PDB file of C-alpha atoms in Angstrom:
ATOM      1  CA  MET A   1      29.253 147.422  14.553  1.00  0.00           C
ATOM      2  CA  ASN A   2      26.218 145.945  12.828  1.00  0.00           C
ATOM      3  CA  LYS A   3      28.181 142.801  11.939  1.00  0.00           C
ATOM      4  CA  VAL A   4      29.363 142.354  15.541  1.00  0.00           C
ATOM      5  CA  SER A   5      25.784 142.741  16.762  1.00  0.00           C
ATOM      6  CA  PHE A   6      24.614 140.140  14.249  1.00  0.00           C
ATOM      7  CA  VAL A   7      27.304 137.641  15.327  1.00  0.00           C
ATOM      8  CA  PHE A   8      26.520 138.256  18.979  1.00  0.00           C
ATOM      9  CA  ARG A   9      22.791 137.654  18.420  1.00  0.00           C
ATOM     10  CA  TRP A  10      23.531 134.510  16.394  1.00  0.00           C
ATOM     11  CA  ILE A  11      25.760 133.151  19.202  1.00  0.00           C
ATOM     12  CA  MET A  12      23.062 133.911  21.795  1.00  0.00           C
ATOM     13  CA  VAL A  13      20.390 132.140  19.736  1.00  0.00           C
ATOM     14  CA  CYS A  14      22.657 129.094  19.344  1.00  0.00           C
ATOM     15  CA  LEU A  15      23.379 129.018  23.077  1.00  0.00           C
ATOM     16  CA  ILE A  16      19.692 129.232  23.916  1.00  0.00           C
ATOM     17  CA  ALA A  17      18.889 126.550  21.336  1.00  0.00           C
ATOM     18  CA  LEU A  18      21.565 124.252  22.799  1.00  0.00           C
ATOM     19  CA  SER A  19      20.571 124.948  26.389  1.00  0.00           C
ATOM     20  CA  ILE A  20      17.029 123.625  25.916  1.00  0.00           C
ATOM     21  CA  PRO A  21      18.075 120.005  25.178  1.00  0.00           C
ATOM     22  CA  ALA A  22      20.749 120.252  27.876  1.00  0.00           C
ATOM     23  CA  LEU A  23      18.139 121.286  30.427  1.00  0.00           C
ATOM     24  CA  LEU A  24      15.848 118.467  29.299  1.00  0.00           C
ATOM     25  CA  VAL A  25      18.685 115.951  29.752  1.00  0.00           C
ATOM     26  CA  MET A  26      19.462 117.359  33.208  1.00  0.00           C
ATOM     27  CA  ASN A  27      15.770 117.114  34.097  1.00  0.00           C
ATOM     28  CA  GLY A  28      15.757 113.453  33.032  1.00  0.00           C
ATOM     29  CA  ILE A  29      18.822 112.731  35.144  1.00  0.00           C
ATOM     30  CA  GLN A  30      17.246 114.383  38.180  1.00  0.00           C
ATOM     31  CA  SER A  31      14.016 112.452  37.629  1.00  0.00           C
ATOM     32  CA  ARG A  32      15.971 109.193  37.522  1.00  0.00           C
ATOM     33  CA  LYS A  33      17.809 110.060  40.757  1.00  0.00           C
ATOM     34  CA  TYR A  34      14.497 110.974  42.402  1.00  0.00           C
ATOM     35  CA  THR A  35      12.930 107.669  41.335  1.00  0.00           C
ATOM     36  CA  ASP A  36      15.929 105.725  42.654  1.00  0.00           C
ATOM     37  CA  LEU A  37      15.737 107.537  45.992  1.00  0.00           C
ATOM     38  CA  GLU A  38      11.996 106.884  46.251  1.00  0.00           C
ATOM     39  CA  ARG A  39      12.626 103.175  45.635  1.00  0.00           C
ATOM     40  CA  GLN A  40      15.339 103.118  48.309  1.00  0.00           C
ATOM     41  CA  ILE A  41      13.048 104.865  50.783  1.00  0.00           C
ATOM     42  CA  SER A  42      10.289 102.366  50.055  1.00  0.00           C
ATOM     43  CA  GLU A  43      12.669  99.442  50.619  1.00  0.00           C
ATOM     44  CA  LEU A  44      13.955 100.954  53.870  1.00  0.00           C
ATOM     45  CA  GLU A  45      10.429 101.581  55.138  1.00  0.00           C
ATOM     46  CA  LYS A  46       9.515  97.953  54.387  1.00  0.00           C
ATOM     47  CA  LYS A  47      12.651  96.744  56.154  1.00  0.00           C
ATOM     48  CA  GLN A  48      11.844  98.984  59.126  1.00  0.00           C
ATOM     49  CA  ALA A  49       8.304  97.588  59.334  1.00  0.00           C
ATOM     50  CA  ASP A  50       9.673  94.022  59.199  1.00  0.00           C
ATOM     51  CA  LEU A  51      12.185  94.788  61.960  1.00  0.00           C
ATOM     52  CA  ILE A  52       9.467  96.343  64.124  1.00  0.00           C
ATOM     53  CA  GLU A  53       7.305  93.233  63.716  1.00  0.00           C
ATOM     54  CA  GLN A  54      10.269  90.992  64.500  1.00  0.00           C
ATOM     55  CA  ASN A  55      11.042  93.099  67.576  1.00  0.00           C
ATOM     56  CA  LYS A  56       7.438  92.816  68.784  1.00  0.00           C
ATOM     57  CA  LYS A  57       7.606  89.040  68.371  1.00  0.00           C
ATOM     58  CA  LEU A  58      10.880  88.871  70.310  1.00  0.00           C
ATOM     59  CA  ILE A  59       9.461  91.003  73.130  1.00  0.00           C
ATOM     60  CA  THR A  60       6.454  88.680  73.331  1.00  0.00           C
ATOM     61  CA  ASP A  61       8.752  85.645  73.395  1.00  0.00           C
ATOM     62  CA  ILE A  62      10.836  87.211  76.178  1.00  0.00           C
ATOM     63  CA  SER A  63       7.773  87.889  78.298  1.00  0.00           C
ATOM     64  CA  LEU A  64       6.532  84.315  77.792  1.00  0.00           C
ATOM     65  CA  LEU A  65       9.912  82.746  78.535  1.00  0.00           C
ATOM     66  CA  SER A  66      10.539  84.870  81.630  1.00  0.00           C
ATOM     67  CA  ASN A  67       7.196  83.990  83.216  1.00  0.00           C
ATOM     68  CA  THR A  68       7.903  82.938  86.811  1.00  0.00           C
ATOM     69  CA  ASP A  69       5.322  80.137  86.754  1.00  0.00           C
ATOM     70  CA  ARG A  70       7.007  78.610  83.711  1.00  0.00           C
ATOM     71  CA  ILE A  71      10.461  78.885  85.309  1.00  0.00           C
ATOM     72  CA  GLU A  72       9.229  77.294  88.557  1.00  0.00           C
ATOM     73  CA  LYS A  73       7.620  74.414  86.627  1.00  0.00           C
ATOM     74  CA  ILE A  74      10.856  73.720  84.686  1.00  0.00           C
ATOM     75  CA  ALA A  75      12.920  73.919  87.888  1.00  0.00           C
ATOM     76  CA  ARG A  76      10.578  71.556  89.734  1.00  0.00           C
ATOM     77  CA  ASP A  77       9.807  69.039  86.948  1.00  0.00           C
ATOM     78  CA  ASN A  78      12.943  68.963  84.787  1.00  0.00           C
ATOM     79  CA  LEU A  79      15.674  69.893  87.261  1.00  0.00           C
ATOM     80  CA  ASN A  80      14.188  68.320  90.407  1.00  0.00           C
ATOM     81  CA  MET A  81      14.581  71.564  92.321  1.00  0.00           C
ATOM     82  CA  ARG A  82      12.460  72.804  95.228  1.00  0.00           C
ATOM     83  CA  PRO A  83      12.147  76.059  97.132  1.00  0.00           C
ATOM     84  CA  ALA A  84      14.759  76.411  99.871  1.00  0.00           C
ATOM     85  CA  GLU A  85      13.664  76.028 103.482  1.00  0.00           C
ATOM     86  CA  THR A  86      14.375  78.884 105.873  1.00  0.00           C
ATOM     87  CA  ASP A  87      17.036  76.912 107.765  1.00  0.00           C
ATOM     88  CA  GLU A  88      18.835  76.094 104.471  1.00  0.00           C
ATOM     89  CA  ILE A  89      19.471  79.739 103.605  1.00  0.00           C
ATOM     90  CA  VAL A  90      22.979  80.953 104.455  1.00  0.00           C
ATOM     91  CA  ARG A  91      23.806  84.634 104.352  1.00  0.00           C
ATOM     92  CA  VAL A  92      27.367  85.704 103.583  1.00  0.00           C
ATOM     93  CA  GLU A  93      28.568  89.185 104.427  1.00  0.00           C
ATOM     94  CA  MET A  94      31.665  90.677 102.827  1.00  0.00           C
ATOM     95  CA  LYS A  95      33.759  93.204 104.715  1.00  0.00           C
ATOM     96  CA  ASP A  96      35.210  96.151 102.833  1.00  0.00           C
ATOM     97  CA  LYS A  97      38.966  95.542 102.360  1.00  0.00           C
ATOM     98  CA  SER A  98      39.793  99.228 101.975  1.00  0.00           C
ATOM     99  CA  LYS A  99      39.179  99.983 105.712  1.00  0.00           C
TER     100      LYS A  99
END
């Protein structure tokens, strides 16, 4: 019984001794994964900030380009258009075919 106890203790000590480096290796692997994920998050946050800035610029461009004064000036100067007179306006009414 004493010999079995000795062998059992020796096996337990070996397992504990081997588990310490294994745990250190696993800790290193987890640290590497964590660092990679932090880098990816940083890149995505930078990309998000760039997209937000680009979106703001596009919204500003849309508001400038859709300005009615600008559109009227282009219509008048470049396309030789003018506002329609009241007698030039024709209204068309469509009847519902389902009745």
